[in-house]
Amino acid sequence: MKKRIVVGYDGSGASDNAVDFAVNLAKASQAGLVIAHVLEWSPYTFLTPTEIEERHARRTEELERAHTAVLDPVMQKLSKDGVEAASELRYGHIAETLIKIADEDGVEQIVIGRTGHSQLSTRVFGSVAGSLAQAAPVPVTIVP
Amino acid sequence: MKKSFAAALAASMVLACTLPAMAQSIAEQVNTLFANSTGWFVSFIFSPFPGTSFPWIVGWLVVAATVFTIYFGFIQFRAFPHSIALVRGDYSDPEDAGEVSHFQALATALSGTVGLGNIAGVAVAVGIGGPGATFWMILAGLMGMASKFTECTLGVKYRNEYPDGTVSGGPMYYMTKGFEERGLPAGKILAVMFAIFCILGAFGGGNMFQANQAHAQIANVVGDYPGWITGLIFAAIVFAVIVGGLKSIASVTEKVVPFMGVLYVLTALVILLMHADKIGWAFGQIFEGAFTGLGVAGGFVGALLQGFKRAAFSNEAGVGSAAIAHSAVRTKEPLTEGFVSLLEPFIDTVVICTMTALVIIITGQLVADPETGLYLLNEGGSAIQTVDGNSGVALTSAAFSSAFGWFQYVLAVAVVLFAFSTMISWSYYGLKAWTFLFGEGKTKELVFKVIFCIFVVIGAAASLGPVIDFSDAAIFAMAVVNIVALYALMPIVKRELESYLSRLKSNEIKKFT
């Protein structure tokens, strides 16, 4: 199986840098790229009855928005540049989910950006980089 | 713009000034109106079996729970480990991440039932029926698990799903669709009756009673002040959540409520540990009291009656409300929601109510004759003498405070939050019944929500005895109609259950972790 590099992507500037970095890395080592976007979600939060009822519709919207606003633009850019890449869109705890993806797909490295504007990326920073550093099964690169 | 704002401000000032007076006169009018027109209904629902003091409605609920327990072969015990596994997410497909989890469904349904019943209701049960009431309460809780299982499975199976991905479900839908499927008559009539009772119950027990008790608690801590103030604040918050869709308040409550529940149980556990040497004695009292009464009014029948009654008030098994809550969850197997829901009476009654009862017993709140070991009755002979003459919430509060003085404040906050989360839950149940009667639609929903908020103010402002009685009766009337439907449709649940269990055995329904 071809070696692959996972990029934790959230649409922020830093995660764009991470993609650029990973593209060069992939070219050099002839590895495949996986652009992974994780929607922060926990099965243990508490919801009101109305939120429960609307959850399925919200989830459909969230997935659609994640595609159109986050993943599609970067995938289009990559394909325009002639870079082959796959995308992953999942719900879950960000670091844990990235680790799961790395475990599943015979990944040789995880790359994430260091800072971003969105709330999501702030989250990515507090704990994701730290958790990855502690628990990732493969080397992790943090790109400023 | 400025002008209209000033006008609105002036109008609201006038309203705020005249409101208490208005509320007072409205309260009186409503009182008389209700007492005259609904008294027969209330006395019918709560009337005792001839020659006893045992309300037939309590018997109705207990018999139903027993029938379901036997019919489904003690499903609440057989399926208990599987229910836990479902809640833990062992059977959740990772592909479905982002959908409502079984844990979330359980937590939301629980926040609708855990509340005053667990704190005040149990104190009433133990205060009147003695420690023995706890035994019957636990038994009723265990049996009630089968009722919940039946109604929640049906709720999911016969819900309506709409193109936008939302769902509407509950007893109204299994009454119409389920009865039609089995070729039974009168499904529609039952459904309409249920919906009407549900709306009344939502305005009453799920709203005015909660607002009223929350105000009483706050006034108890900060001193007396007019109830309409609490009512307006509560109504504004409820309005912001259910009309304005203000998620933050709802999510804060939904986070704090389970925390309060856990804190309550943990504190109870610590108090029990502090009196560890008396735990054996306390259970002895519970068993002895269950069969002898230990001197309480009405003997062991009195204990049994109180235990059954409070369990039914607290966990709502058979009422049909949980069926509405669970049918909103997206799942491929209706049975999974049935399994998850059977944990609710267990947590609500067998765990939390029992904790309250044990703390009251073990901290020695009930006064017994040291010679005979029998409990002494108060002057009226209606309840057991307590150390400080407390009853209801005050008794629970005194029991907990005897170990930790600060706990009375925690309890006050807990009661207010529980009341609030119960209101949010019942606003949803009432809304579902409302849209069943009048159809789905933004305006129609808004009308219901606004009326709901108005009732918050009315409930907090006045002591509406007859109205409260009526709304309690309405909630139990839901059970009358709902259980008829459950009897009619239980063969369908049995078929589903057999299919599910065989697929579980053959690993067609598989574990993911």
Short mmCIF file of N, CA and C in Angstrom, two decimals, chain B residues 264-345:
data_model
loop_
_atom_site.label_atom_id
_atom_site.label_comp_id
_atom_site.label_asym_id
_atom_site.label_seq_id
_atom_site.Cartn_x
_atom_site.Cartn_y
_atom_site.Cartn_z
N TYR B 264 -26.30 15.41 43.46
CA TYR B 264 -27.32 15.00 44.42
C TYR B 264 -27.08 13.56 44.87
N VAL B 265 -26.88 12.67 43.89
CA VAL B 265 -26.66 11.25 44.21
C VAL B 265 -25.35 11.06 44.97
N LEU B 266 -24.30 11.78 44.54
CA LEU B 266 -23.01 11.65 45.22
C LEU B 266 -23.10 12.11 46.67
N THR B 267 -23.74 13.28 46.87
CA THR B 267 -23.89 13.78 48.24
C THR B 267 -24.65 12.76 49.09
N ALA B 268 -25.72 12.20 48.49
CA ALA B 268 -26.49 11.19 49.22
C ALA B 268 -25.59 10.01 49.58
N LEU B 269 -24.75 9.59 48.64
CA LEU B 269 -23.85 8.47 48.89
C LEU B 269 -22.89 8.77 50.03
N VAL B 270 -22.34 10.01 50.01
CA VAL B 270 -21.40 10.39 51.07
C VAL B 270 -22.10 10.34 52.43
N ILE B 271 -23.34 10.88 52.47
CA ILE B 271 -24.09 10.86 53.73
C ILE B 271 -24.32 9.42 54.18
N LEU B 272 -24.65 8.54 53.23
CA LEU B 272 -24.87 7.14 53.57
C LEU B 272 -23.59 6.51 54.12
N LEU B 273 -22.45 6.87 53.49
CA LEU B 273 -21.17 6.32 53.97
C LEU B 273 -20.86 6.81 55.38
N MET B 274 -21.21 8.09 55.64
CA MET B 274 -20.98 8.63 56.98
C MET B 274 -21.78 7.86 58.03
N HIS B 275 -22.92 7.30 57.58
CA HIS B 275 -23.75 6.52 58.50
C HIS B 275 -23.70 5.04 58.10
N ALA B 276 -22.53 4.61 57.63
CA ALA B 276 -22.41 3.26 57.07
C ALA B 276 -22.92 2.18 58.03
N ASP B 277 -22.69 2.41 59.32
CA ASP B 277 -23.11 1.40 60.30
C ASP B 277 -24.63 1.23 60.35
N LYS B 278 -25.36 2.25 59.83
CA LYS B 278 -26.81 2.18 59.93
C LYS B 278 -27.49 1.73 58.64
N ILE B 279 -26.68 1.44 57.60
CA ILE B 279 -27.29 1.09 56.32
C ILE B 279 -28.09 -0.21 56.44
N GLY B 280 -27.51 -1.18 57.13
CA GLY B 280 -28.22 -2.45 57.33
C GLY B 280 -29.54 -2.23 58.06
N TRP B 281 -29.47 -1.39 59.09
CA TRP B 281 -30.67 -1.06 59.85
C TRP B 281 -31.73 -0.40 58.96
N ALA B 282 -31.26 0.54 58.11
CA ALA B 282 -32.20 1.28 57.24
C ALA B 282 -32.92 0.31 56.31
N PHE B 283 -32.17 -0.61 55.72
CA PHE B 283 -32.82 -1.58 54.83
C PHE B 283 -33.77 -2.48 55.62
N GLY B 284 -33.37 -2.79 56.84
CA GLY B 284 -34.26 -3.56 57.71
C GLY B 284 -35.59 -2.84 57.91
N GLN B 285 -35.49 -1.52 58.16
CA GLN B 285 -36.69 -0.71 58.33
C GLN B 285 -37.54 -0.73 57.07
N ILE B 286 -36.85 -0.65 55.90
CA ILE B 286 -37.58 -0.60 54.63
C ILE B 286 -38.36 -1.91 54.43
N PHE B 287 -37.71 -3.05 54.70
CA PHE B 287 -38.38 -4.34 54.50
C PHE B 287 -39.48 -4.57 55.53
N GLU B 288 -39.13 -4.28 56.79
CA GLU B 288 -40.12 -4.49 57.83
C GLU B 288 -41.33 -3.58 57.61
N GLY B 289 -41.02 -2.31 57.30
CA GLY B 289 -42.09 -1.34 57.08
C GLY B 289 -42.98 -1.70 55.91
N ALA B 290 -42.36 -2.32 54.87
CA ALA B 290 -43.11 -2.66 53.67
C ALA B 290 -44.23 -3.64 53.98
N PHE B 291 -44.03 -4.52 54.95
CA PHE B 291 -45.03 -5.55 55.21
C PHE B 291 -45.81 -5.36 56.51
N THR B 292 -45.29 -4.47 57.39
CA THR B 292 -46.02 -4.24 58.63
C THR B 292 -46.47 -2.80 58.77
N GLY B 293 -45.78 -1.89 58.05
CA GLY B 293 -46.13 -0.48 58.16
C GLY B 293 -45.42 0.22 59.31
N LEU B 294 -44.95 -0.55 60.30
CA LEU B 294 -44.25 0.03 61.46
C LEU B 294 -45.02 1.19 62.08
N GLY B 295 -46.33 1.05 62.14
CA GLY B 295 -47.13 2.05 62.85
C GLY B 295 -47.61 3.21 62.02
N VAL B 296 -47.35 3.22 60.68
CA VAL B 296 -47.78 4.38 59.89
C VAL B 296 -49.28 4.32 59.67
N ALA B 297 -49.83 5.49 59.29
CA ALA B 297 -51.28 5.56 59.05
C ALA B 297 -51.63 4.60 57.92
N GLY B 298 -52.61 3.74 58.17
CA GLY B 298 -53.04 2.81 57.13
C GLY B 298 -52.22 1.54 57.08
N GLY B 299 -51.26 1.40 58.00
CA GLY B 299 -50.46 0.17 58.05
C GLY B 299 -49.69 -0.06 56.76
N PHE B 300 -49.46 -1.35 56.41
CA PHE B 300 -48.61 -1.60 55.25
C PHE B 300 -49.29 -1.18 53.94
N VAL B 301 -50.62 -1.16 53.92
CA VAL B 301 -51.32 -0.67 52.73
C VAL B 301 -51.01 0.81 52.50
N GLY B 302 -50.91 1.55 53.61
CA GLY B 302 -50.55 2.96 53.52
C GLY B 302 -49.17 3.14 52.92
N ALA B 303 -48.24 2.30 53.35
CA ALA B 303 -46.88 2.35 52.84
C ALA B 303 -46.87 2.03 51.35
N LEU B 304 -47.60 0.96 50.98
CA LEU B 304 -47.66 0.51 49.59
C LEU B 304 -48.24 1.59 48.69
N LEU B 305 -49.35 2.17 49.17
CA LEU B 305 -50.03 3.20 48.39
C LEU B 305 -49.10 4.37 48.11
N GLN B 306 -48.44 4.85 49.16
CA GLN B 306 -47.54 6.00 49.00
C GLN B 306 -46.40 5.68 48.05
N GLY B 307 -45.82 4.49 48.22
CA GLY B 307 -44.69 4.10 47.38
C GLY B 307 -45.08 4.04 45.92
N PHE B 308 -46.18 3.35 45.62
CA PHE B 308 -46.64 3.21 44.23
C PHE B 308 -46.96 4.56 43.62
N LYS B 309 -47.66 5.39 44.42
CA LYS B 309 -48.12 6.67 43.92
C LYS B 309 -46.94 7.57 43.54
N ARG B 310 -45.97 7.66 44.45
CA ARG B 310 -44.85 8.57 44.20
C ARG B 310 -43.97 8.08 43.07
N ALA B 311 -43.84 6.75 42.94
CA ALA B 311 -43.04 6.21 41.84
C ALA B 311 -43.69 6.60 40.52
N ALA B 312 -45.01 6.46 40.45
CA ALA B 312 -45.72 6.78 39.21
C ALA B 312 -45.62 8.27 38.90
N PHE B 313 -45.75 9.11 39.93
CA PHE B 313 -45.63 10.56 39.74
C PHE B 313 -44.24 10.91 39.24
N SER B 314 -43.24 10.20 39.73
CA SER B 314 -41.87 10.58 39.44
C SER B 314 -41.39 10.11 38.08
N ASN B 315 -41.61 8.82 37.74
CA ASN B 315 -40.97 8.35 36.50
C ASN B 315 -41.86 8.40 35.26
N GLU B 316 -43.14 8.74 35.44
CA GLU B 316 -44.04 8.93 34.30
C GLU B 316 -44.16 7.71 33.40
N ALA B 317 -43.80 6.51 33.89
CA ALA B 317 -43.92 5.32 33.05
C ALA B 317 -45.39 5.02 32.78
N GLY B 318 -45.73 4.90 31.51
CA GLY B 318 -47.11 4.62 31.12
C GLY B 318 -47.89 5.86 30.76
N VAL B 319 -47.31 7.03 31.07
CA VAL B 319 -48.01 8.29 30.79
C VAL B 319 -47.95 8.64 29.30
N GLY B 320 -46.84 8.25 28.65
CA GLY B 320 -46.73 8.50 27.22
C GLY B 320 -45.80 9.64 26.87
N SER B 321 -45.37 10.41 27.89
CA SER B 321 -44.50 11.56 27.61
C SER B 321 -43.14 11.12 27.06
N ALA B 322 -42.58 10.04 27.63
CA ALA B 322 -41.26 9.59 27.17
C ALA B 322 -41.32 9.11 25.73
N ALA B 323 -42.49 8.59 25.32
CA ALA B 323 -42.62 8.12 23.94
C ALA B 323 -42.46 9.29 22.97
N ILE B 324 -42.92 10.48 23.39
CA ILE B 324 -42.75 11.66 22.54
C ILE B 324 -41.28 12.04 22.48
N ALA B 325 -40.61 12.02 23.63
CA ALA B 325 -39.20 12.42 23.68
C ALA B 325 -38.34 11.48 22.84
N HIS B 326 -38.55 10.19 22.97
CA HIS B 326 -37.68 9.24 22.29
C HIS B 326 -37.93 9.15 20.79
N SER B 327 -39.16 9.48 20.36
CA SER B 327 -39.43 9.29 18.94
C SER B 327 -38.69 10.29 18.08
N ALA B 328 -38.08 11.31 18.70
CA ALA B 328 -37.31 12.27 17.92
C ALA B 328 -35.93 11.73 17.54
N VAL B 329 -35.54 10.62 18.14
CA VAL B 329 -34.20 10.09 17.87
C VAL B 329 -34.19 9.29 16.59
N ARG B 330 -33.17 9.51 15.79
CA ARG B 330 -33.05 8.79 14.54
C ARG B 330 -32.40 7.44 14.79
N THR B 331 -33.10 6.37 14.49
CA THR B 331 -32.51 5.06 14.68
C THR B 331 -33.14 4.10 13.68
N LYS B 332 -32.38 3.10 13.31
CA LYS B 332 -32.92 2.15 12.34
C LYS B 332 -33.82 1.15 13.05
N GLU B 333 -33.56 0.92 14.33
CA GLU B 333 -34.30 -0.08 15.10
C GLU B 333 -35.14 0.60 16.19
N PRO B 334 -36.47 0.60 16.08
CA PRO B 334 -37.29 1.21 17.14
C PRO B 334 -36.99 0.59 18.50
N LEU B 335 -36.65 -0.71 18.50
CA LEU B 335 -36.40 -1.40 19.76
C LEU B 335 -35.27 -0.77 20.57
N THR B 336 -34.27 -0.21 19.89
CA THR B 336 -33.14 0.33 20.65
C THR B 336 -33.61 1.44 21.59
N GLU B 337 -34.55 2.25 21.13
CA GLU B 337 -35.05 3.32 22.01
C GLU B 337 -35.85 2.74 23.16
N GLY B 338 -36.55 1.63 22.90
CA GLY B 338 -37.27 0.95 23.98
C GLY B 338 -36.30 0.48 25.05
N PHE B 339 -35.21 -0.12 24.60
CA PHE B 339 -34.21 -0.62 25.55
C PHE B 339 -33.60 0.51 26.36
N VAL B 340 -33.22 1.60 25.64
CA VAL B 340 -32.59 2.72 26.34
C VAL B 340 -33.56 3.33 27.35
N SER B 341 -34.84 3.44 26.95
CA SER B 341 -35.80 4.12 27.82
C SER B 341 -36.09 3.32 29.08
N LEU B 342 -35.89 1.99 29.03
CA LEU B 342 -36.21 1.24 30.25
C LEU B 342 -35.23 1.54 31.37
N LEU B 343 -34.13 2.22 31.03
CA LEU B 343 -33.20 2.63 32.08
C LEU B 343 -33.74 3.83 32.88
N GLU B 344 -34.69 4.57 32.28
CA GLU B 344 -35.14 5.81 32.92
C GLU B 344 -35.81 5.58 34.28
N PRO B 345 -36.84 4.70 34.35
CA PRO B 345 -37.42 4.47 35.68
C PRO B 345 -36.39 3.91 36.64
#
